[in-house]
Short mmCIF file of C-alpha atoms in Angstrom, two decimals:
data_model
loop_
_atom_site.label_atom_id
_atom_site.label_comp_id
_atom_site.label_asym_id
_atom_site.label_seq_id
_atom_site.Cartn_x
_atom_site.Cartn_y
_atom_site.Cartn_z
CA ARG A 1 98.55 120.42 64.21
CA ARG A 2 97.24 122.08 67.32
CA MET A 3 95.14 119.83 69.57
CA ALA A 4 91.55 120.95 70.10
CA ALA A 5 90.51 121.49 73.70
CA SER A 6 88.06 118.58 73.39
CA GLU A 7 90.96 116.27 72.41
CA ALA A 8 93.36 117.33 75.16
CA GLN A 9 94.10 114.80 77.86
CA ILE A 10 93.66 116.30 81.31
CA LEU A 11 95.16 115.04 84.55
CA ILE A 12 92.48 114.81 87.25
CA VAL A 13 93.68 114.08 90.79
CA PHE A 14 91.39 112.89 93.58
CA ASP A 15 92.03 112.38 97.25
CA TYR A 16 90.29 109.32 98.67
CA ASP A 17 88.92 110.05 102.17
CA TRP A 18 86.45 112.93 102.20
CA SER A 19 86.63 113.16 98.38
CA LEU A 20 85.77 109.94 96.57
CA VAL A 21 84.29 108.66 99.81
CA ASN A 22 82.40 110.75 102.31
CA GLU A 23 84.21 109.50 105.38
CA ASN A 24 87.57 108.63 106.92
CA SER A 25 87.76 105.05 105.63
CA ASP A 26 90.11 103.93 108.41
CA THR A 27 87.92 104.98 111.32
CA TYR A 28 84.70 104.02 109.53
CA VAL A 29 85.73 100.37 109.22
CA VAL A 30 86.53 100.09 112.92
CA ALA A 31 83.30 101.89 113.85
CA GLN A 32 81.23 99.51 111.73
CA LEU A 33 82.86 96.31 112.92
CA ALA A 34 83.76 97.00 116.54
CA PRO A 35 82.42 100.33 117.83
CA GLU A 36 83.39 99.28 121.35
CA LEU A 37 87.06 99.41 120.28
CA GLN A 38 86.99 102.95 118.89
CA ALA A 39 87.99 104.73 122.09
CA GLN A 40 90.76 102.21 122.81
CA ILE A 41 92.16 102.50 119.30
CA PHE A 42 91.70 106.13 118.33
CA GLN A 43 91.25 108.21 121.47
CA GLU A 44 93.65 106.40 123.77
CA ARG A 45 96.57 106.38 121.35
CA PRO A 46 99.99 106.15 122.96
CA ALA A 47 101.95 109.40 122.87
CA GLY A 48 103.94 109.71 119.69
CA GLU A 49 102.14 106.89 117.87
CA GLY A 50 101.73 107.79 114.19
CA TRP A 51 98.56 107.06 112.25
CA THR A 52 100.09 104.11 110.36
CA ASP A 53 101.01 102.48 113.67
CA THR A 54 97.54 103.25 115.03
CA MET A 55 95.96 101.48 112.07
CA ALA A 56 98.34 98.53 112.43
CA ARG A 57 97.15 98.30 116.04
CA ALA A 58 93.52 98.62 114.86
CA MET A 59 93.99 95.68 112.49
CA ARG A 60 95.53 93.61 115.29
CA CYS A 61 92.58 94.49 117.54
CA LEU A 62 90.09 93.52 114.84
CA ARG A 63 91.93 90.26 114.28
CA GLN A 64 91.93 89.54 118.03
CA ALA A 65 88.19 90.21 117.99
CA ASN A 66 87.94 87.43 115.35
CA PHE A 67 87.24 89.61 112.32
CA CYS A 68 88.60 88.20 109.09
CA SER A 69 89.76 89.94 105.92
CA LYS A 70 86.42 89.31 104.19
CA GLU A 71 84.52 91.15 106.92
CA ILE A 72 86.98 94.04 106.93
CA LEU A 73 86.81 94.42 103.16
CA GLU A 74 83.00 94.22 103.28
CA ALA A 75 83.07 97.14 105.73
CA VAL A 76 85.36 99.03 103.34
CA ALA A 77 82.77 98.49 100.60
CA GLN A 78 80.13 100.14 102.81
CA VAL A 79 82.04 103.41 103.35
CA PRO A 80 79.65 106.20 102.27
CA ARG A 81 80.58 107.67 98.92
CA PHE A 82 79.80 110.66 96.83
CA GLU A 83 77.92 109.25 93.82
CA GLN A 84 78.76 112.43 91.89
CA MET A 85 82.46 111.67 92.34
CA VAL A 86 81.94 108.14 91.02
CA GLN A 87 80.22 109.67 88.00
CA ALA A 88 83.04 112.19 87.59
CA VAL A 89 85.64 109.41 87.44
CA GLN A 90 83.52 107.48 84.94
CA ILE A 91 83.08 110.53 82.71
CA ALA A 92 86.77 111.39 82.89
CA SER A 93 87.69 107.85 81.91
CA GLU A 94 85.20 107.84 79.04
CA ARG A 95 86.86 111.01 77.77
CA LYS A 96 90.30 109.36 78.04
CA HIS A 97 91.58 111.73 80.72
CA LYS A 98 94.24 110.54 83.15
CA VAL A 99 92.78 110.04 86.62
CA LEU A 100 94.89 109.53 89.75
CA VAL A 101 94.22 108.91 93.41
CA LEU A 102 96.77 110.83 95.48
CA SER A 103 96.12 110.09 99.11
CA ASP A 104 97.71 109.15 102.39
CA ALA A 105 94.79 106.77 103.01
CA ASN A 106 95.49 103.06 103.28
CA GLU A 107 96.28 101.59 99.86
CA LEU A 108 94.41 98.35 100.51
CA PHE A 109 91.28 100.30 101.47
CA ILE A 110 91.62 102.54 98.39
CA LYS A 111 91.83 99.54 96.09
CA ALA A 112 88.96 97.70 97.80
CA GLY A 113 86.86 100.87 97.85
CA LEU A 114 87.42 101.54 94.15
CA GLU A 115 86.47 97.94 93.43
CA SER A 116 83.25 98.27 95.41
CA MET A 117 82.38 101.45 93.50
CA GLY A 118 82.94 99.71 90.19
CA LEU A 119 85.89 101.98 89.41
CA ALA A 120 88.80 99.57 89.77
CA SER A 121 88.69 98.64 86.09
CA LEU A 122 89.24 102.31 85.25
CA PHE A 123 92.53 102.32 87.14
CA SER A 124 95.70 100.28 86.71
CA PHE A 125 97.46 99.01 89.79
CA ALA A 126 101.13 98.26 90.23
CA PRO A 127 101.52 96.80 93.73
CA SER A 128 104.76 97.53 95.52
CA ALA A 129 107.22 94.68 95.96
CA GLU A 130 106.55 94.64 99.70
CA GLU A 131 102.78 94.54 99.30
CA GLY A 132 102.51 90.92 98.22
CA ASN A 133 99.15 89.50 99.17
CA LEU A 134 98.46 92.17 101.77
CA VAL A 135 94.96 91.00 102.59
CA GLU A 136 96.10 87.54 103.61
CA GLU A 137 99.36 88.61 105.23
CA LEU A 138 97.95 91.59 107.12
CA LEU A 139 94.41 90.70 107.99
CA GLU A 140 94.42 86.90 108.20
CA ALA A 141 97.83 86.50 109.79
CA GLY A 142 97.29 89.58 111.94
CA ASP A 143 100.95 90.52 111.77
CA GLY A 144 100.20 94.21 112.22
CA ARG A 145 101.66 95.57 108.99
CA PHE A 146 99.53 98.33 107.55
CA SER A 147 100.57 99.96 104.30
CA ARG A 148 100.05 103.66 103.65
CA PHE A 149 99.47 104.82 100.11
CA ASP A 150 102.84 105.79 98.60
CA THR A 151 102.29 109.37 97.47
CA SER A 152 105.82 109.62 96.07
CA GLN A 153 104.92 107.21 93.28
CA ALA A 154 101.19 107.90 92.94
CA GLY A 155 101.31 108.06 89.17
CA ASN A 156 102.89 104.62 89.05
CA VAL A 157 100.71 103.00 91.70
CA ILE A 158 97.18 104.00 90.76
CA SER A 159 96.55 105.64 87.43
CA ASN A 160 94.01 105.61 84.67
CA ALA A 161 94.66 102.82 82.19
CA ALA A 162 94.10 105.18 79.24
CA HIS A 163 97.28 107.24 79.50
#
C-alpha cells in the first residue's frame, strides 16, 4: 500500500538562535542580567578564544556577579521568540512529524528555552553522560564548563517523541 501524502512522516529541522528564538540566546542572557559585562565578555575576547570558552567565561563572570542558575534560566525564558515558529512546532507534532533542533547553541539554553515555550514535552531528551546535572554543576558551582549542543548526534539528543 502506498502511503498518502497526508500520512507521510516528514523530518522538520530547526536551528535555535535566530529561528525558534529571535535572538542570540547566549548574548541575550548576559545583556539582560549584566549589561555592564557585555564588552568585557564579548568584545574584549582574548585572541584565539572560541565561543564555547567565551561562554564558559561568561558563566564564571555571572557567577562572580552573584547570579544563580535560577536567574540565568529565567533570563533564558525571556529570550524573544517567533510565536509562528512555536505554532509550527506544535502543528508538526500534532501531525506526528519528526521535529529536530540542530544547532550549535548551548544545549542547556535550548532545553530551558523549549521548556519556557511549552515545547519541551514535544521533544525527547537524552542527556549526554558528561552532562549530569549541568545547571547545578555549571551555574551554581561556577566551574566554567559550558556545553555546546552536539550536532553529531542531534537526532539522538533532541527529537520529537512521535518517531
